[in-house]
Short mmCIF file of C-alpha atoms and ligand atoms in Angstrom, two decimals:
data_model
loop_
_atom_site.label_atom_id
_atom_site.label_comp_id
_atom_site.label_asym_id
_atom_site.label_seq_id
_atom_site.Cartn_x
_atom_site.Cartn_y
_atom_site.Cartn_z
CA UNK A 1 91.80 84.98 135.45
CA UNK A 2 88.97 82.84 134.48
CA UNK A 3 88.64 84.74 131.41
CA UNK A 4 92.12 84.56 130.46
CA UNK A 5 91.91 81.25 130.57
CA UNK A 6 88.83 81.20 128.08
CA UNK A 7 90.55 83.28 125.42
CA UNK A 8 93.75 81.17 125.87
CA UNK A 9 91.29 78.07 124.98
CA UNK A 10 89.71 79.70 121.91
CA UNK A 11 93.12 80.83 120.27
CA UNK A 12 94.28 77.23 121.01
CA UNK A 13 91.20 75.84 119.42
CA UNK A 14 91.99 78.68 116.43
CA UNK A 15 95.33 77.80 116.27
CA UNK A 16 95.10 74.03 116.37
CA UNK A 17 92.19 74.08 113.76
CA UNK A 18 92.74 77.12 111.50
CA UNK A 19 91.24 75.89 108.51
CA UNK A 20 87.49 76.36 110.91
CA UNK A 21 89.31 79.78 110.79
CA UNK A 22 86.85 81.97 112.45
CA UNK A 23 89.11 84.26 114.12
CA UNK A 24 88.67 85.35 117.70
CA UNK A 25 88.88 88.80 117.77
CA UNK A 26 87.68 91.17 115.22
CA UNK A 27 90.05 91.97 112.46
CA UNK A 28 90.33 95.71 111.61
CA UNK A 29 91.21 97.33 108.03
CA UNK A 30 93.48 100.56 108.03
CA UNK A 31 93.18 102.38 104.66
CA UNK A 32 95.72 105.08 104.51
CA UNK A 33 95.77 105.26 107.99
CA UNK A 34 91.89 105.74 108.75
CA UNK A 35 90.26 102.58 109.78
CA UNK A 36 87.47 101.07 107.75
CA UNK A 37 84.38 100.66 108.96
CA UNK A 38 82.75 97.61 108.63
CA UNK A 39 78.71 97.41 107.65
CA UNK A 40 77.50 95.54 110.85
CA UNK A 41 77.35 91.76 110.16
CA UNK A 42 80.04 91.95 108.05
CA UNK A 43 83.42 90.80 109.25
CA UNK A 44 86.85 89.75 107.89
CA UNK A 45 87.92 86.54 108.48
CA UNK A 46 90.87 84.25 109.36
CA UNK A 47 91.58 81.02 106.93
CA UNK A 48 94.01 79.38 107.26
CA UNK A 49 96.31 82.32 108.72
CA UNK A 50 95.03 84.29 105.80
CA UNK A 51 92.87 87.29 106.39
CA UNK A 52 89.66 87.55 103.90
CA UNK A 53 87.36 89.42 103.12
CA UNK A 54 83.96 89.56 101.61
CA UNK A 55 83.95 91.47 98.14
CA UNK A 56 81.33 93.46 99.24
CA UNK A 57 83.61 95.04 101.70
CA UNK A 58 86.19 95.40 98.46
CA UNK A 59 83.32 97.62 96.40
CA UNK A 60 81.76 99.38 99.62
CA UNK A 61 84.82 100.27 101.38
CA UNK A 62 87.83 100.06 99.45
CA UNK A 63 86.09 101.58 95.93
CA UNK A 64 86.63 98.89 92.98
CA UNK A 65 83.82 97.68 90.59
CA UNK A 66 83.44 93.98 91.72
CA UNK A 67 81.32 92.02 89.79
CA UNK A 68 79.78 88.30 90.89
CA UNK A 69 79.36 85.90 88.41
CA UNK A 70 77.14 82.98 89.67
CA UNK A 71 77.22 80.34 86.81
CA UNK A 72 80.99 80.44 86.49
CA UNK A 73 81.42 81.54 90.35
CA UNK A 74 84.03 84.26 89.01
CA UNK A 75 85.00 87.70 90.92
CA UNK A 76 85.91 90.58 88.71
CA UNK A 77 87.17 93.31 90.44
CA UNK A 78 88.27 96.55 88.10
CA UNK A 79 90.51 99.35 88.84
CA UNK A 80 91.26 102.01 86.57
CA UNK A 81 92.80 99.55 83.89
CA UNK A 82 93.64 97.05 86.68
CA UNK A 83 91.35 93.97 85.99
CA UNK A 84 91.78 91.00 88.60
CA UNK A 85 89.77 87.49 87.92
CA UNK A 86 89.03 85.02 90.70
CA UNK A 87 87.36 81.80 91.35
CA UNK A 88 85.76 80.52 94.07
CA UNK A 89 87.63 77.33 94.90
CA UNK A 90 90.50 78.13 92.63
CA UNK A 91 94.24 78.97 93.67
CA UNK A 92 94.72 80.38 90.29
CA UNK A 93 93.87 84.21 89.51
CA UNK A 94 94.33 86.46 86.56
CA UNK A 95 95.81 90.01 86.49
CA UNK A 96 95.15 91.91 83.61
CA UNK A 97 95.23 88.58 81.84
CA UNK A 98 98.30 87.21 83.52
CA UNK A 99 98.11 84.03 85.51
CA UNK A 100 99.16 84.82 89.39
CA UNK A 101 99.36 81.21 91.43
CA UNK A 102 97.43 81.85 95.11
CA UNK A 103 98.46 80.90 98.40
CA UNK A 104 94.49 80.79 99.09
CA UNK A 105 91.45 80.27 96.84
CA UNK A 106 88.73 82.76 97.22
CA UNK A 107 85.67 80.66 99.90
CA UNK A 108 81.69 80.98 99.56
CA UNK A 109 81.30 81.17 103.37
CA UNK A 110 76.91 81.02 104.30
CA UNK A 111 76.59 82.66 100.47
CA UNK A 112 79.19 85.47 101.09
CA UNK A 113 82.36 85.17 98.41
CA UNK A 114 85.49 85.64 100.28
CA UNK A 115 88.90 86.84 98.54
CA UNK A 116 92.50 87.25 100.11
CA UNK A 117 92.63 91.00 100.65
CA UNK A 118 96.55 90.67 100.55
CA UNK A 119 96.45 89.71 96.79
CA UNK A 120 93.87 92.01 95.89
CA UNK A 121 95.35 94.76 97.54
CA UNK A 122 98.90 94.16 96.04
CA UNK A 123 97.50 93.67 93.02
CA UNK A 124 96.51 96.83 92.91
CA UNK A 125 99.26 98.69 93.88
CA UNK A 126 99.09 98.79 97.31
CA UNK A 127 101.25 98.36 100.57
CA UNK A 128 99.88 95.53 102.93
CA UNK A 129 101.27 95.36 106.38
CA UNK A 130 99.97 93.33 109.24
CA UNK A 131 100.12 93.88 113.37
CA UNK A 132 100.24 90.16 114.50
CA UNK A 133 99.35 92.24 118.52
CA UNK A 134 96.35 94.21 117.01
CA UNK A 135 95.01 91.96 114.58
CA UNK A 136 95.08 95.25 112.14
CA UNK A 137 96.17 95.16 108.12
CA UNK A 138 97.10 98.44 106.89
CA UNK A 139 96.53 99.24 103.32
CA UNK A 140 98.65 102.35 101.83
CA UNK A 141 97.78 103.12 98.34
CA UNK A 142 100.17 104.23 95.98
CA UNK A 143 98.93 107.82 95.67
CA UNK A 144 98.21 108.20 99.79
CA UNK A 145 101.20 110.83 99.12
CA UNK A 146 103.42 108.73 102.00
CA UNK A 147 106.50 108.90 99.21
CA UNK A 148 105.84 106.71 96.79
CA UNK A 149 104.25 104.16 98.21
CA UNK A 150 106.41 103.55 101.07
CA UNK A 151 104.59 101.35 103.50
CA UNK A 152 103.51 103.24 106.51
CA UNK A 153 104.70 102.30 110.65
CA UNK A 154 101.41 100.54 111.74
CA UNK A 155 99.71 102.56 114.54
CA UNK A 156 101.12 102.47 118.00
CA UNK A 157 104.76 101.50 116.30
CA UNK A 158 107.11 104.62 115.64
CA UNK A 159 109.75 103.51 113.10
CA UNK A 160 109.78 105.07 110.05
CA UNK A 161 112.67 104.49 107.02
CA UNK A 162 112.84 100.49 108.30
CA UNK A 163 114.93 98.45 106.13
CA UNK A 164 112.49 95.69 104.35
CA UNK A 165 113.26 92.47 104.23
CA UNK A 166 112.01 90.79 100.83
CA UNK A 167 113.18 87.11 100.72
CA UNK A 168 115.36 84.52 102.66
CA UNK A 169 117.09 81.78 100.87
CA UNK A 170 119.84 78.97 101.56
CA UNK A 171 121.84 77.59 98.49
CA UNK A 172 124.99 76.81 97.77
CA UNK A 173 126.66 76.93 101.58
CA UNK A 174 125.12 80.32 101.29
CA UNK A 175 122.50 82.26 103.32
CA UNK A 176 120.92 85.49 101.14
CA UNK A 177 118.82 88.03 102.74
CA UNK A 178 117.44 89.96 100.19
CA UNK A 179 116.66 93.61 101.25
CA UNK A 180 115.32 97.20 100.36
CA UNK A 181 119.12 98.64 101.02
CA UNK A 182 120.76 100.42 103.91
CA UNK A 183 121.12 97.58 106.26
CA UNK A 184 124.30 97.41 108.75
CA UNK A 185 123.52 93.42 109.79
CA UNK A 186 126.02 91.98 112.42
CA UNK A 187 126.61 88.08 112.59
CA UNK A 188 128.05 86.04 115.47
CA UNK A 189 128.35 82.49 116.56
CA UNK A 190 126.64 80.89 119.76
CA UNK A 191 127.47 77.00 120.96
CA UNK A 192 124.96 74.16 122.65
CA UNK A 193 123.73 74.08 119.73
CA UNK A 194 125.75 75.28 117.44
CA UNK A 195 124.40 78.22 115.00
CA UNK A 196 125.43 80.93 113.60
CA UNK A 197 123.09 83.93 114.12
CA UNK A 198 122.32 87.47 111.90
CA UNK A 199 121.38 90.44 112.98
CA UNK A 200 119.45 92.94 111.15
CA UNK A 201 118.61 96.28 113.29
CA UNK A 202 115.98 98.88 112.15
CA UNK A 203 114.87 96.29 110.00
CA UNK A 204 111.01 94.25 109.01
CA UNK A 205 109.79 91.90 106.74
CA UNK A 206 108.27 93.38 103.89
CA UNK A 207 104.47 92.70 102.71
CA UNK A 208 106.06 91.07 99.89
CA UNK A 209 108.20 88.59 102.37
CA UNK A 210 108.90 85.22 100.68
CA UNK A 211 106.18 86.46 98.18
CA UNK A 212 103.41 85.59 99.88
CA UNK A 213 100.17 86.91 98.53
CA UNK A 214 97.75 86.36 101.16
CA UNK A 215 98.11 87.34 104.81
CA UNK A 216 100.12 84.90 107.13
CA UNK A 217 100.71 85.37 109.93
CA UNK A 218 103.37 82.51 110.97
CA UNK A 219 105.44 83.92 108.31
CA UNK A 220 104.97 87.39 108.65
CA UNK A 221 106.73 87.72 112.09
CA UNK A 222 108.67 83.95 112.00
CA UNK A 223 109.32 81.04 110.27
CA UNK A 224 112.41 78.50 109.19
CA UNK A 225 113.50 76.90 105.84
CA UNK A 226 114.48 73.11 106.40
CA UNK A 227 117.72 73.11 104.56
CA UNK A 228 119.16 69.97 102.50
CA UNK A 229 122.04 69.02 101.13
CA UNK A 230 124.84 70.79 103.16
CA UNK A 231 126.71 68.60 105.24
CA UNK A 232 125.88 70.40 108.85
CA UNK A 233 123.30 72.67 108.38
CA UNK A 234 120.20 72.00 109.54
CA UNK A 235 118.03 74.83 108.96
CA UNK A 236 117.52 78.60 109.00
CA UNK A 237 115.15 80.10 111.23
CA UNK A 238 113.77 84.02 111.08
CA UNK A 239 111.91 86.00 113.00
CA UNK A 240 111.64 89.83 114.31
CA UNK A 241 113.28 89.32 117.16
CA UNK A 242 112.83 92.67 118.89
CA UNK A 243 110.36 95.43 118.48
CA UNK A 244 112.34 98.25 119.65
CA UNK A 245 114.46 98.61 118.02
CA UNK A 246 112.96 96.27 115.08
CA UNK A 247 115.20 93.66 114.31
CA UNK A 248 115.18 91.02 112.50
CA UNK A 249 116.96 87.67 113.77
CA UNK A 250 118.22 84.92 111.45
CA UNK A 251 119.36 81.79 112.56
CA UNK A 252 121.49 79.08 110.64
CA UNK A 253 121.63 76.31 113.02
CA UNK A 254 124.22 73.48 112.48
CA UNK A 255 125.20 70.16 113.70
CA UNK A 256 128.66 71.28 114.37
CA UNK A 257 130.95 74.36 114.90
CA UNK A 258 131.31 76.54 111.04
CA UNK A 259 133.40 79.58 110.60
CA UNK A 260 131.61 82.12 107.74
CA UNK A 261 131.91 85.24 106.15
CA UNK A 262 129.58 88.00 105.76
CA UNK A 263 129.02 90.72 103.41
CA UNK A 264 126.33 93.07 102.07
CA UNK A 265 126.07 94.20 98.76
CA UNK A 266 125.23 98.07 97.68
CA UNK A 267 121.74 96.70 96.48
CA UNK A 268 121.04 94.89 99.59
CA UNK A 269 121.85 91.85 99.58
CA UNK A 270 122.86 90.33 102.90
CA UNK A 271 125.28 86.88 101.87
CA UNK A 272 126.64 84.79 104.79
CA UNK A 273 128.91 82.23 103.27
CA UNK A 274 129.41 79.31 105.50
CA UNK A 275 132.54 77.14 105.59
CA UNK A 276 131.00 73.75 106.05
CA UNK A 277 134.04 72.23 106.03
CA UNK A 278 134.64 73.89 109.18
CA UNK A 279 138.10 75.20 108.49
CA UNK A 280 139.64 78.72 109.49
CA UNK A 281 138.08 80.82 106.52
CA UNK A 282 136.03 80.39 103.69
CA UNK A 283 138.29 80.33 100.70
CA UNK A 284 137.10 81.85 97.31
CA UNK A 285 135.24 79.44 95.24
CA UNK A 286 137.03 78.07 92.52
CA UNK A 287 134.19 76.06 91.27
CA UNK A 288 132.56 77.67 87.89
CA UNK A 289 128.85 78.50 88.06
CA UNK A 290 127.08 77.33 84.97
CA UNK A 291 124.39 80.41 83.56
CA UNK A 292 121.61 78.94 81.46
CA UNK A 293 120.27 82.09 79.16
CA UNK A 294 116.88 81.70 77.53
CA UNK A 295 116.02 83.67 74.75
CA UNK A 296 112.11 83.53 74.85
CA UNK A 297 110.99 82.44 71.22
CA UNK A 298 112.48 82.10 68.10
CA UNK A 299 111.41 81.04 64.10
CA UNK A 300 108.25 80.38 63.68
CA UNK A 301 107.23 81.68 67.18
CA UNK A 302 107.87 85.49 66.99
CA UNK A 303 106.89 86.46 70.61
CA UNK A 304 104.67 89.53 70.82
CA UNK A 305 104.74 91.94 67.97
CA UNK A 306 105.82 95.30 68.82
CA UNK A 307 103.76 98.59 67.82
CA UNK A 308 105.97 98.95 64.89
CA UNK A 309 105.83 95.38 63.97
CA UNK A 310 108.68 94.70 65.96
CA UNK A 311 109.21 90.83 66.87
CA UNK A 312 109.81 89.82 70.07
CA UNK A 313 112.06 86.92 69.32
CA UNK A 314 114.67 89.26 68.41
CA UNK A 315 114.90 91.19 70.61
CA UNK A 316 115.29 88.60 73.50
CA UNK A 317 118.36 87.01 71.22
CA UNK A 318 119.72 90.04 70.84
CA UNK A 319 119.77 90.62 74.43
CA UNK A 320 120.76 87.00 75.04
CA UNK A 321 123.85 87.12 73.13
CA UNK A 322 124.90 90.47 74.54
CA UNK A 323 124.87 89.14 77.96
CA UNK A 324 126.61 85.83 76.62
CA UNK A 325 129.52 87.95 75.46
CA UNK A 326 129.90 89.36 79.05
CA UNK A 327 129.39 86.01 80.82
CA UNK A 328 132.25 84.49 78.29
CA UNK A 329 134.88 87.16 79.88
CA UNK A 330 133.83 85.95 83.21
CA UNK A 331 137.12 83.13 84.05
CA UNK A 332 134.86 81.34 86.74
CA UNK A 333 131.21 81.28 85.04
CA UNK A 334 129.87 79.04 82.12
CA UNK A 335 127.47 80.25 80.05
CA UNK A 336 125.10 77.71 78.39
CA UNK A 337 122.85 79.57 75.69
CA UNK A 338 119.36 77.26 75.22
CA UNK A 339 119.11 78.88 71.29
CA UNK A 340 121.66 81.48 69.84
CA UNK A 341 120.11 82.46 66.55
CA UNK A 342 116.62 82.64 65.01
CA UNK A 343 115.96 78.63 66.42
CA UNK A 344 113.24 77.53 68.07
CA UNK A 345 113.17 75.28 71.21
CA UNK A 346 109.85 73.72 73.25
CA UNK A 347 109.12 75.45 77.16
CA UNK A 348 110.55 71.65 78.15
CA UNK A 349 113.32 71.59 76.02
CA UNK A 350 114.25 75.16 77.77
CA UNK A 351 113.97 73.55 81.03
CA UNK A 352 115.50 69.63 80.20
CA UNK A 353 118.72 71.93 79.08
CA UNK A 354 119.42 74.13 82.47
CA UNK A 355 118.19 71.01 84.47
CA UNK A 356 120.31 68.49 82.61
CA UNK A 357 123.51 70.75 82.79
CA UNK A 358 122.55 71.10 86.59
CA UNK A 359 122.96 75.09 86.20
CA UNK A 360 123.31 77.58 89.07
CA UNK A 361 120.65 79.85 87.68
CA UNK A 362 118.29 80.29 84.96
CA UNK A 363 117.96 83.61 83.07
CA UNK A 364 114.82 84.04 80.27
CA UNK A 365 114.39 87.20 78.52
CA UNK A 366 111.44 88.07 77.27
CA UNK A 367 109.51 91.41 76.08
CA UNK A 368 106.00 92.10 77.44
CA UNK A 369 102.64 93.26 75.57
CA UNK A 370 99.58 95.23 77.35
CA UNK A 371 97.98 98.08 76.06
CA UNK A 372 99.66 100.92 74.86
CA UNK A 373 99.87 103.00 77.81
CA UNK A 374 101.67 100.26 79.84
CA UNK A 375 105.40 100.57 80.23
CA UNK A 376 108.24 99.46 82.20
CA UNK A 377 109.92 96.38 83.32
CA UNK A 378 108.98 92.97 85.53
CA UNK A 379 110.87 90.20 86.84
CA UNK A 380 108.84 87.32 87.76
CA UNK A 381 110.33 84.10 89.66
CA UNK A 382 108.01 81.12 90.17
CA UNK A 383 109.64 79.09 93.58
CA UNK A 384 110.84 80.31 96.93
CA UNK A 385 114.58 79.82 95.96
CA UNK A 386 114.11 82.19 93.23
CA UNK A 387 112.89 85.01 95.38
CA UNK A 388 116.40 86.77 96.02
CA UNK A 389 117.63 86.25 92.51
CA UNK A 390 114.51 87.53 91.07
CA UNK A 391 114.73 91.29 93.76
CA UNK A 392 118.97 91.52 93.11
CA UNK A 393 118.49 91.11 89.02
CA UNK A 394 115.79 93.15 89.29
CA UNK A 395 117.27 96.34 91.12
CA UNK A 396 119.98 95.89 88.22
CA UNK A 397 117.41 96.01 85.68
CA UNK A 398 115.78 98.86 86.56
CA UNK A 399 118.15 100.69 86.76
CA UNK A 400 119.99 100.37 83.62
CA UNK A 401 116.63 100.40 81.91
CA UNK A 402 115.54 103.37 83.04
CA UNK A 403 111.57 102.50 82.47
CA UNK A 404 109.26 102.60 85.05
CA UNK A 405 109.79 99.72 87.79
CA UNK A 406 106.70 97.20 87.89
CA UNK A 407 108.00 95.33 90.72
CA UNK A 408 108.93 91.81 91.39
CA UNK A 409 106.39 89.52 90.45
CA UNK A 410 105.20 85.55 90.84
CA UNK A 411 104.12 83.98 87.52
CA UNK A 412 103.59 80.84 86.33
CA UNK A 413 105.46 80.02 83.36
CA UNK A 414 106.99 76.46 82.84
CA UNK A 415 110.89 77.75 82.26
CA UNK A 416 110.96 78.98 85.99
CA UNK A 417 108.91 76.53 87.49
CA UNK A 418 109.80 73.37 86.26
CA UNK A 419 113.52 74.01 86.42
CA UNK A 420 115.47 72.79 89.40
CA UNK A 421 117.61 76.35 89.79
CA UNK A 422 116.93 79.75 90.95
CA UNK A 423 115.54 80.98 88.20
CA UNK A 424 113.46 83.94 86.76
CA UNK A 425 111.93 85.65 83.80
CA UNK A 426 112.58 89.10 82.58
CA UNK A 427 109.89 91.14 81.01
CA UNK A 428 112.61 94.14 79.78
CA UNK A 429 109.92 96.21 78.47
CA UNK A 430 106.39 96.71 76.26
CA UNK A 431 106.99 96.03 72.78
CA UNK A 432 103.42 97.44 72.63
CA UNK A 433 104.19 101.19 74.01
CA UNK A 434 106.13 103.11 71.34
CA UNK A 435 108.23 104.52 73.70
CA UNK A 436 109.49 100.85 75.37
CA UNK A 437 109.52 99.44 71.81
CA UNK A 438 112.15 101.97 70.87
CA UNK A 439 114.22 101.56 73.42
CA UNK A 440 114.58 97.72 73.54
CA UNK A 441 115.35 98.04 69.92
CA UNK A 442 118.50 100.54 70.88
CA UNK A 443 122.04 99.26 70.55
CA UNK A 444 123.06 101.21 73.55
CA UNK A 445 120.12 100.50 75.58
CA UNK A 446 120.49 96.41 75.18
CA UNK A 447 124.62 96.57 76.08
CA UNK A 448 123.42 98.79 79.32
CA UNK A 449 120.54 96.32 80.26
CA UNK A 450 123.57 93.69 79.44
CA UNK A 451 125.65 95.03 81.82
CA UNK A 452 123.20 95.51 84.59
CA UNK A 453 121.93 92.11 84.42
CA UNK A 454 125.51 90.51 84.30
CA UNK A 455 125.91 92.60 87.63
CA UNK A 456 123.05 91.14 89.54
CA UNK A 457 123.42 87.70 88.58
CA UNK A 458 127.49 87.84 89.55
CA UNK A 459 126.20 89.60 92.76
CA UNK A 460 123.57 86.87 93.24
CA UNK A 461 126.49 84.06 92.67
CA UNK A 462 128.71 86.00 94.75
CA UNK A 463 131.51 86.38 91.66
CA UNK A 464 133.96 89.14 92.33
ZN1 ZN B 501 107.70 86.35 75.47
#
């Protein structure tokens, strides 16, 4: 009893201070399912509900070439053709040259350099999953042979084929639960206080939940989103609420008694659409949703040159005006282009436009460069209310692309983080792989990337 009462005190003491983050019991690595053995001394960490760990433990154990730089106090750690920078005291890392915000600066803790193993691992390709109960993070690589990279149960759980849930937003009287697919959620209402509550069985959040690239644990199994700006509802609250069967609970609570409709979408999307005017049913909205689409570029700024000599500029206009035509037929969306032939408009002027015509969401299309090998297509969203736009585009884009699917991705560029609106950036393909280049370039291939795109984004705004 005594000692119960000792452990109680020193997880109070972690969980009061967790930026002194030395975390009372020992944290064990999984790595494809065999745990990683420490070298004695060494020992992953807690900061700030982020696990770390010391790069030596990332060469030793895991198998990258990490490299210390002292002067500039810069980890390199290489991977195939995967090269990740970090600095010690910066939130801002580079993949393969791309700028990745962090939700945790690498540390220099007693002259040991400590990194966020969720970024790294992600980063390079791998599944992170964490048991809150065990302290354990599992790591499943991408060629572990466990189908494609599906993440694995942790130990001691026995669900397999969970549906994963990737992002939780509120906008527009609207609650989205973005997931992998396959979900039968069930909503009901419950009084004193009033809230209307979601159901997700056979269900977890992903390792890429609310896009959070270091370990945390508050969010991994719970957390709420303070709502503003809806008459009545106060906030939305998530957690797994049962572990057998895993489910996963969300809560809109509200200040008064709301009717609301729910539906899921064949890509996953959960939407509960909430009446806040409290009548009998939700009728269809006859407001029209203003699109703002960005073709990246233009004139004197040609965007990456393609393999051929390609420019990227027109490509993205190309695109742009292809999914303008769509958008026009739609009766109950406006389309806003920011340039519609070979113009060229400032990162701020892009932004001052969608923000200024207070759009619903924020399209930019863009074609990427890497070296030749590299294929496929990336969507990359900046801010949390961007995260279930960014996965339902995405699925759309992949799949009318056909190239290889490089995943949902943060990035930092100014178009989707300084506007106001869900918004997101599409990298359609590599105007550097002759393959990609070709295909971007293809009539048919731009009206089916078109077409998929206009899908997600009516799907995201919830336009029949
Ligand atoms: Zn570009």
């Amino acid at each position: 009893m005594k000692k119960l009462r000792i452990l109680v005190a020193v997880l109070c003491f972690v969980w009061l201070f967790p930026g002194n983050g030395q975390a009372a019991t020992n944290i064990k690595i999984f790595l494809d399912g065999n745990q990683v053995s420490l070298p004695s001394g060494v020992n992953a960490e807690l900061i700030s509900n982020k696990v770390m760990i010391p790069i030596r433990v990332v060469s030793e154990e895991l198998g990258y070439s990490v490299g210390w730089e002292q002067k500039t106090k810069t980890v390199t750690i290489i991977q195939d053709k995967k090269v990740i920078k970090m600095v010690a005291g910066q939130k801002t890392a580079t993949v393969d040259g791309s700028k990745i915000n962090l939700d945790i600066a690498p540390v220099i803790k007693k002259g040991t350099t400590l990194v966020p193993i969720r970024f790294v691992a992600e980063a390079m390709g791998m599944k992170v999953s964490w048991n809150n109960q065990t302290k354990s993070v599992y790591l499943v690589s991408a060629n572990s042979g466990s189908g494609g990279g599906t993440p694995q149960p942790p130990a001691g759980g026995n669900e397999t084929d969970l549906t994963q849930v990737n992002g939780i937003s509120f906008t527009d009287s609207k609650l989205m639960i973005a997931t992998s697919g396959g979900a039968k959620p069930s909503a009901f209402t419950m009084t004193s206080p009033n809230r209307i509550v979601v159901d997700i069985p056979n269900a977890e959040f992903s390792s890429l939940f609310e896009g959070t690239q270091a370990l945390d644990l508050t969010r991994s199994v719970a957390g709420q989103i303070v709502v503003d700006g809806y008459p009545g509802v106060e906030k939305v609250r998530y957690s797994l609420f049962s572990e057998s069967p895993s489910t996963v609970r969300v809560v809109v609570d509200l200040s008064k008694a709301m009717t609301y409709k729910l539906s899921t979408s064949a890509a996953g999307l959960i939407t509960v659409t909430i009446n806040t005017s409290g009548g009998e049913t939700t009728p269809p909205s006859t407001v029209k949703k203003t699109i703002v689409i960005d073709a990246g570029h233009g004139n004197q700024d040609p965007g990456t040159i393609g393999i051929t000599g390609k420019k990227e500029k027109d490509f993205n206009l190309s695109l742009a005006l292809k999914i303008e035509q769509l958008l026009k037929k739609e009766s109950s969306i406006k389309v806003i282009m920011t340039r519609n032939d070979d113009n060229f408009l400032k990162l701020a002027e892009r932004v001052s436009l969608a923000n200024k015509a207070k759009a619903d969401l924020f399209l930019s299309i863009h074609a990427n460069s890497g070296p030749a090998s590299a294929t496929g297509s990336e969507t990359y969203y900046n801010r949390a209310n961007s995260k279930s736009l960014a996965t339902t585009v995405h699925k759309y884009l992949v799949q009318a692309a056909g190239l290889k699917d490089r995943g949902v991705k943060t990035g930092n560029f100014a178009v989707i983080r300084d506007t106001t609106m869900p918004a997101i950036l599409l990298e359609v393909g590599f105007l550097s792989n002759k393959n990609d280049e070709a295909a971007l370039f293809n009539e048919t291939f731009q009206n089916r990337v078109a077409e998929g795109v206009v899908k997600g984004m009516k799907e995201y705004l919830g336009v029949k």
